[in-house]
mmCIF file of C-alpha atoms and ligand atoms in Angstrom:
data_model
loop_
_atom_site.group_PDB
_atom_site.id
_atom_site.type_symbol
_atom_site.label_atom_id
_atom_site.label_comp_id
_atom_site.label_asym_id
_atom_site.label_seq_id
_atom_site.Cartn_x
_atom_site.Cartn_y
_atom_site.Cartn_z
ATOM 1 C CA MET A 21 18.205 12.993 -5.050
ATOM 2 C CA ASP A 22 19.601 14.380 -1.807
ATOM 3 C CA TYR A 23 16.763 14.641 0.719
ATOM 4 C CA SER A 24 18.510 16.901 3.237
ATOM 5 C CA GLY A 25 16.257 19.828 4.138
ATOM 6 C CA LEU A 26 13.146 17.905 3.042
ATOM 7 C CA LYS A 27 10.470 16.484 5.348
ATOM 8 C CA ILE A 28 10.416 12.698 5.299
ATOM 9 C CA PRO A 29 6.955 11.231 5.899
ATOM 10 C CA ASN A 30 6.910 8.379 8.412
ATOM 11 C CA HIS A 31 4.111 6.512 6.577
ATOM 12 C CA VAL A 32 3.534 6.734 2.813
ATOM 13 C CA ALA A 33 0.541 5.041 1.158
ATOM 14 C CA ILE A 34 0.234 4.465 -2.579
ATOM 15 C CA ILE A 35 -2.853 3.564 -4.595
ATOM 16 C CA VAL A 36 -1.214 1.760 -7.487
ATOM 17 C CA ASP A 37 -3.288 2.862 -10.492
ATOM 18 C CA GLY A 38 -3.030 3.126 -14.277
ATOM 19 C CA ASN A 39 -1.401 -0.191 -15.221
ATOM 20 C CA GLY A 40 -4.221 -0.976 -17.674
ATOM 21 C CA ARG A 41 -4.172 2.431 -19.401
ATOM 22 C CA TRP A 42 -0.363 2.401 -19.509
ATOM 23 C CA ALA A 43 -0.514 -0.921 -21.395
ATOM 24 C CA LYS A 44 -3.309 0.200 -23.736
ATOM 25 C CA GLU A 45 -1.299 3.280 -24.789
ATOM 26 C CA ARG A 46 1.457 0.909 -25.883
ATOM 27 C CA GLY A 47 -0.737 -1.646 -27.629
ATOM 28 C CA MET A 48 -0.019 -4.144 -24.866
ATOM 29 C CA THR A 49 -2.413 -6.288 -22.833
ATOM 30 C CA ARG A 50 -3.652 -5.303 -19.360
ATOM 31 C CA LEU A 51 -1.722 -8.268 -17.959
ATOM 32 C CA GLN A 52 1.507 -6.858 -19.406
ATOM 33 C CA GLY A 53 0.625 -3.569 -17.717
ATOM 34 C CA HIS A 54 0.400 -5.347 -14.373
ATOM 35 C CA ASP A 55 3.751 -7.056 -15.019
ATOM 36 C CA ALA A 56 5.349 -3.638 -15.615
ATOM 37 C CA GLY A 57 3.655 -2.305 -12.464
ATOM 38 C CA PHE A 58 4.904 -5.278 -10.484
ATOM 39 C CA GLU A 59 8.552 -4.714 -11.413
ATOM 40 C CA ASN A 60 8.257 -1.004 -10.693
ATOM 41 C CA LEU A 61 6.556 -1.690 -7.348
ATOM 42 C CA VAL A 62 9.498 -3.589 -5.910
ATOM 43 C CA SER A 63 12.251 -1.222 -7.097
ATOM 44 C CA LEU A 64 10.297 1.905 -6.104
ATOM 45 C CA SER A 65 9.564 0.455 -2.653
ATOM 46 C CA LYS A 66 13.273 -0.121 -2.040
ATOM 47 C CA TYR A 67 13.997 3.485 -2.985
ATOM 48 C CA ILE A 68 11.244 4.915 -0.777
ATOM 49 C CA LEU A 69 12.339 2.962 2.300
ATOM 50 C CA SER A 70 16.006 3.829 1.640
ATOM 51 C CA LYS A 71 15.016 7.501 2.059
ATOM 52 C CA GLY A 72 13.957 7.001 5.676
ATOM 53 C CA VAL A 73 10.236 6.334 5.213
ATOM 54 C CA LYS A 74 9.413 3.734 7.877
ATOM 55 C CA TYR A 75 6.069 2.414 6.586
ATOM 56 C CA LEU A 76 4.911 2.019 2.982
ATOM 57 C CA SER A 77 1.352 0.814 2.389
ATOM 58 C CA LEU A 78 0.589 -0.402 -1.134
ATOM 59 C CA TYR A 79 -2.958 -0.944 -2.431
ATOM 60 C CA VAL A 80 -2.358 -3.804 -4.839
ATOM 61 C CA PHE A 81 -5.772 -5.497 -4.813
ATOM 62 C CA SER A 82 -9.049 -4.229 -3.400
ATOM 63 C CA THR A 83 -11.960 -6.449 -2.388
ATOM 64 C CA GLU A 84 -13.788 -4.875 -5.366
ATOM 65 C CA ASN A 85 -11.051 -6.017 -7.804
ATOM 66 C CA PHE A 86 -12.554 -9.528 -7.668
ATOM 67 C CA LYS A 87 -15.206 -8.152 -10.062
ATOM 68 C CA ARG A 88 -12.596 -8.050 -12.876
ATOM 69 C CA GLU A 89 -12.316 -10.766 -15.531
ATOM 70 C CA LYS A 90 -11.081 -14.092 -14.233
ATOM 71 C CA ALA A 91 -7.890 -14.044 -16.340
ATOM 72 C CA GLU A 92 -6.887 -10.681 -14.855
ATOM 73 C CA VAL A 93 -7.705 -11.710 -11.281
ATOM 74 C CA ASP A 94 -5.764 -14.958 -11.742
ATOM 75 C CA HIS A 95 -2.786 -13.043 -13.116
ATOM 76 C CA LEU A 96 -2.740 -10.651 -10.150
ATOM 77 C CA MET A 97 -2.872 -13.639 -7.791
ATOM 78 C CA ASP A 98 0.107 -15.167 -9.629
ATOM 79 C CA LEU A 99 2.046 -11.905 -9.338
ATOM 80 C CA PHE A 100 1.417 -11.957 -5.632
ATOM 81 C CA VAL A 101 2.936 -15.426 -5.389
ATOM 82 C CA LEU A 102 5.952 -14.078 -7.313
ATOM 83 C CA LEU A 103 6.536 -11.619 -4.483
ATOM 84 C CA TYR A 104 7.541 -14.595 -2.412
ATOM 85 C CA ARG A 105 9.112 -16.741 -5.110
ATOM 86 C CA ASP A 106 11.175 -14.068 -6.909
ATOM 87 C CA LYS A 107 11.426 -11.095 -4.587
ATOM 88 C CA LEU A 108 12.043 -12.521 -1.107
ATOM 89 C CA ARG A 109 15.800 -12.361 -1.621
ATOM 90 C CA GLU A 110 15.547 -8.680 -2.531
ATOM 91 C CA PHE A 111 13.498 -7.927 0.572
ATOM 92 C CA MET A 112 16.071 -9.761 2.708
ATOM 93 C CA ARG A 113 19.044 -8.040 1.065
ATOM 94 C CA ASN A 114 17.425 -4.673 1.733
ATOM 95 C CA ASN A 115 16.388 -5.545 5.306
ATOM 96 C CA ILE A 116 12.692 -4.930 4.469
ATOM 97 C CA ARG A 117 9.916 -6.322 6.651
ATOM 98 C CA VAL A 118 6.695 -7.325 4.886
ATOM 99 C CA ILE A 119 3.230 -7.316 6.430
ATOM 100 C CA PHE A 120 -0.293 -7.565 4.977
ATOM 101 C CA SER A 121 -3.689 -6.042 5.421
ATOM 102 C CA GLY A 122 -6.864 -7.598 4.097
ATOM 103 C CA ARG A 123 -9.340 -10.438 4.405
ATOM 104 C CA ASP A 124 -8.337 -14.040 3.735
ATOM 105 C CA GLU A 125 -11.585 -15.026 1.998
ATOM 106 C CA PRO A 126 -11.708 -15.697 -0.988
ATOM 107 C CA LEU A 127 -7.951 -15.548 -1.656
ATOM 108 C CA PRO A 128 -6.529 -18.784 -3.111
ATOM 109 C CA LYS A 129 -4.491 -21.015 -0.799
ATOM 110 C CA LYS A 130 -1.270 -20.395 -2.766
ATOM 111 C CA VAL A 131 -1.612 -16.656 -2.073
ATOM 112 C CA LEU A 132 -2.189 -17.168 1.653
ATOM 113 C CA LYS A 133 0.810 -19.486 1.799
ATOM 114 C CA ALA A 134 3.072 -17.009 -0.037
ATOM 115 C CA ARG A 135 1.839 -14.234 2.248
ATOM 116 C CA ASP A 136 2.524 -16.202 5.428
ATOM 117 C CA GLU A 137 6.011 -17.194 4.253
ATOM 118 C CA LEU A 138 6.915 -13.602 3.359
ATOM 119 C CA VAL A 139 5.748 -12.357 6.753
ATOM 120 C CA ARG A 140 7.577 -15.097 8.613
ATOM 121 C CA GLU A 141 10.870 -14.800 6.747
ATOM 122 C CA THR A 142 11.084 -11.003 6.889
ATOM 123 C CA ALA A 143 9.752 -10.596 10.444
ATOM 124 C CA ASN A 144 13.085 -9.578 11.980
ATOM 125 C CA ASN A 145 14.106 -7.096 9.276
ATOM 126 C CA THR A 146 14.497 -3.529 10.531
ATOM 127 C CA GLY A 147 15.018 -1.375 7.422
ATOM 128 C CA GLY A 148 11.376 -0.316 6.973
ATOM 129 C CA THR A 149 8.022 -2.061 6.518
ATOM 130 C CA ILE A 150 5.949 -2.674 3.392
ATOM 131 C CA ASN A 151 2.270 -3.207 4.149
ATOM 132 C CA PHE A 152 0.728 -4.969 1.153
ATOM 133 C CA CYS A 153 -3.006 -4.292 1.066
ATOM 134 C CA MET A 154 -4.393 -7.334 -0.688
ATOM 135 C CA ASN A 155 -8.098 -8.133 -0.824
ATOM 136 C CA TYR A 156 -8.338 -4.987 1.259
ATOM 137 C CA GLY A 157 -11.259 -2.631 1.877
ATOM 138 C CA GLY A 158 -11.273 0.246 4.362
ATOM 139 C CA ARG A 159 -14.866 -0.193 5.510
ATOM 140 C CA ALA A 160 -14.367 -3.939 5.793
ATOM 141 C CA GLU A 161 -11.308 -3.289 7.987
ATOM 142 C CA ILE A 162 -13.319 -1.114 10.384
ATOM 143 C CA LEU A 163 -16.217 -3.582 10.434
ATOM 144 C CA ASP A 164 -13.848 -6.507 11.054
ATOM 145 C CA ALA A 165 -12.298 -4.571 13.968
ATOM 146 C CA VAL A 166 -15.755 -4.008 15.503
ATOM 147 C CA LYS A 167 -16.544 -7.715 15.181
ATOM 148 C CA LYS A 168 -13.277 -8.640 16.937
ATOM 149 C CA ILE A 169 -13.969 -6.189 19.749
ATOM 150 C CA VAL A 170 -17.516 -7.449 20.282
ATOM 151 C CA ALA A 171 -16.267 -11.049 20.284
ATOM 152 C CA SER A 172 -13.618 -10.136 22.865
ATOM 153 C CA GLY A 173 -16.291 -8.858 25.264
ATOM 154 C CA GLU A 174 -14.090 -5.873 26.237
ATOM 155 C CA ASP A 175 -15.604 -2.878 28.013
ATOM 156 C CA VAL A 176 -14.982 -0.061 25.510
ATOM 157 C CA SER A 177 -16.596 2.772 27.473
ATOM 158 C CA GLY A 178 -13.315 4.470 28.394
ATOM 159 C CA TRP A 179 -11.517 3.808 25.105
ATOM 160 C CA GLN A 180 -9.345 6.231 23.167
ATOM 161 C CA GLU A 181 -9.006 6.071 19.393
ATOM 162 C CA SER A 182 -5.658 4.310 19.821
ATOM 163 C CA ASP A 183 -7.387 1.476 21.731
ATOM 164 C CA PHE A 184 -9.659 0.912 18.720
ATOM 165 C CA ALA A 185 -6.760 1.059 16.235
ATOM 166 C CA LYS A 186 -5.168 -1.976 17.884
ATOM 167 C CA TYR A 187 -7.998 -4.092 16.419
ATOM 168 C CA LEU A 188 -7.422 -3.017 12.819
ATOM 169 C CA TYR A 189 -5.580 -5.449 10.509
ATOM 170 C CA GLN A 190 -2.286 -3.806 11.514
ATOM 171 C CA ASP A 191 -1.622 -1.286 14.272
ATOM 172 C CA LEU A 192 0.069 1.312 12.034
ATOM 173 C CA PRO A 193 0.891 4.986 12.527
ATOM 174 C CA ASP A 194 -1.311 7.458 10.608
ATOM 175 C CA VAL A 195 -0.550 7.919 6.926
ATOM 176 C CA ASP A 196 1.382 11.165 6.302
ATOM 177 C CA LEU A 197 1.439 11.155 2.496
ATOM 178 C CA MET A 198 -1.110 9.391 0.282
ATOM 179 C CA ILE A 199 -0.261 9.103 -3.416
ATOM 180 C CA ARG A 200 -2.609 7.906 -6.160
ATOM 181 C CA THR A 201 -1.057 7.628 -9.594
ATOM 182 C CA SER A 202 -2.739 8.073 -13.008
ATOM 183 C CA GLY A 203 -4.694 11.265 -12.342
ATOM 184 C CA GLU A 204 -7.680 9.703 -10.559
ATOM 185 C CA LEU A 205 -8.880 11.819 -7.601
ATOM 186 C CA ARG A 206 -10.454 9.217 -5.341
ATOM 187 C CA LEU A 207 -9.644 7.376 -2.123
ATOM 188 C CA SER A 208 -11.475 4.193 -3.245
ATOM 189 C CA ASN A 209 -11.949 2.734 0.239
ATOM 190 C CA PHE A 210 -8.217 2.798 1.065
ATOM 191 C CA LEU A 211 -7.027 3.033 4.685
ATOM 192 C CA LEU A 212 -10.074 5.058 5.752
ATOM 193 C CA TRP A 213 -9.032 5.177 9.411
ATOM 194 C CA GLN A 214 -5.319 5.776 8.841
ATOM 195 C CA ASN A 215 -5.700 8.441 6.114
ATOM 196 C CA SER A 216 -7.663 10.885 8.324
ATOM 197 C CA TYR A 217 -4.948 13.568 8.298
ATOM 198 C CA ALA A 218 -2.887 12.472 5.308
ATOM 199 C CA GLU A 219 -1.647 14.921 2.707
ATOM 200 C CA PHE A 220 -2.923 13.823 -0.719
ATOM 201 C CA TYR A 221 -0.835 13.858 -3.902
ATOM 202 C CA PHE A 222 -2.310 12.959 -7.282
ATOM 203 C CA PRO A 223 0.260 12.774 -10.088
ATOM 204 C CA GLU A 224 -0.936 12.215 -13.677
ATOM 205 C CA THR A 225 1.781 9.600 -14.235
ATOM 206 C CA LYS A 226 0.535 6.032 -14.616
ATOM 207 C CA PHE A 227 2.056 3.640 -12.117
ATOM 208 C CA PRO A 228 4.513 1.717 -14.364
ATOM 209 C CA ASP A 229 6.119 5.116 -15.177
ATOM 210 C CA PHE A 230 6.134 6.437 -11.594
ATOM 211 C CA HIS A 231 9.829 6.177 -10.738
ATOM 212 C CA GLU A 232 12.323 7.614 -8.270
ATOM 213 C CA ALA A 233 12.294 11.172 -9.686
ATOM 214 C CA ASP A 234 8.482 11.200 -9.507
ATOM 215 C CA PHE A 235 8.606 10.205 -5.850
ATOM 216 C CA ASP A 236 11.210 12.938 -5.257
ATOM 217 C CA ARG A 237 8.715 15.459 -6.649
ATOM 218 C CA ALA A 238 6.064 14.158 -4.258
ATOM 219 C CA ILE A 239 8.424 14.729 -1.327
ATOM 220 C CA VAL A 240 9.246 18.274 -2.454
ATOM 221 C CA GLU A 241 5.500 18.982 -2.608
ATOM 222 C CA TYR A 242 4.889 17.299 0.775
ATOM 223 C CA THR A 243 7.616 19.454 2.353
ATOM 224 C CA LYS A 244 5.731 22.598 1.246
ATOM 225 C CA ARG A 245 2.452 21.491 2.828
ATOM 226 C CA ASP A 246 1.421 23.176 6.066
ATOM 227 C CA ARG A 247 0.091 20.411 8.295
ATOM 228 C CA ARG A 248 -2.046 21.743 11.131
ATOM 229 C CA PHE A 249 -4.047 18.658 12.146
ATOM 230 C CA GLY A 250 -7.118 20.818 12.739
ATOM 231 C CA GLY A 251 -5.223 23.336 14.889
ATOM 232 C CA ILE A 252 -4.428 26.960 14.022
ATOM 233 C CA LYS A 253 -1.430 28.249 12.092
ATOM 234 C CA LYS A 254 1.417 29.190 14.428
HETATM 235 C C1 LIG B 324 -4.535 -0.599 -10.952
HETATM 236 O O1 LIG B 324 -4.382 -0.423 -12.335
HETATM 237 C C2 LIG B 324 -3.734 -1.676 -10.489
HETATM 238 C C3 LIG B 324 -4.185 -2.829 -9.902
HETATM 239 C C4 LIG B 324 -5.597 -3.107 -9.666
HETATM 240 C C5 LIG B 324 -3.259 -3.855 -9.466
HETATM 241 C C6 LIG B 324 -1.946 -3.363 -8.950
HETATM 242 C C7 LIG B 324 -1.000 -4.453 -9.040
HETATM 243 C C8 LIG B 324 0.321 -4.386 -9.358
HETATM 244 C C9 LIG B 324 1.141 -3.189 -9.553
HETATM 245 C C10 LIG B 324 1.092 -5.612 -9.548
HETATM 246 C C11 LIG B 324 1.508 -6.189 -8.280
HETATM 247 C C12 LIG B 324 0.437 -7.034 -7.832
HETATM 248 C C13 LIG B 324 0.449 -7.743 -6.729
HETATM 249 C C14 LIG B 324 -0.807 -8.453 -6.444
HETATM 250 C C15 LIG B 324 1.602 -7.837 -5.819
HETATM 251 P P1 LIG B 324 -5.647 -0.632 -13.237
HETATM 252 O O2 LIG B 324 -5.633 -2.012 -13.753
HETATM 253 O O3 LIG B 324 -6.872 -0.236 -12.481
HETATM 254 O O4 LIG B 324 -5.332 0.407 -14.371
HETATM 255 P P2 LIG B 324 -6.397 1.197 -15.230
HETATM 256 O O5 LIG B 324 -7.175 2.041 -14.260
HETATM 257 O O6 LIG B 324 -5.517 2.002 -16.125
HETATM 258 O O7 LIG B 324 -7.219 0.188 -15.946
#
């Protein structure tokens, strides 16, 4: 779709949701649902960044997701490794930089290695940034920032909010548009600091079916929103 005349958000965040239900509807396993979500994730990300979005944060695994069955957790870890093994070339071809937000512990070594390689190899790309949120929790991110600040011994008395934000996992601009697929109306501990003034969009579509035209609809809706950031309407 032609985006002229539409507002392009600088930072889009997506809570990837509905892979399991998508699979169940088709008589497939949850793991097959994640495989479908994985393929959609990479192609959709390319499309979103090609439209001028500079930052795309993707919630692919929360700290709470470790409570799922071992086979499912293991499969999601393997998919993460595939990002490096099978998708690096696509990120390079599309000039996409990859960064990560989340805690290391208890991610397996192979995941940390894949993560570090992806970050290193794509570091000089300039066509937009994907921030994979992996073993991520919003409260944990704020707590981890406080711990780093205390350990640094800095005098915080004159600090602005932006001084604090530098200690988060990544120093990112605020989220402009937050999308959660599959009809769930929750933030689920995602980017608590960065989502303060985000516009929320909750399509019913389950993630493996959320394609380019669905993102176009989100942008049309976002363009209609009147963002006042707590000020008054002019
Ligand atoms: C939510 O669907 C999805 C996840 C918890 C994982 C998202 C992961 C991918 C799209 C694959 C890519 C993964 C990595 C690690 C790069 P759900 O399982 O909660 O669906 P349900 O609510 O319908 O059960």
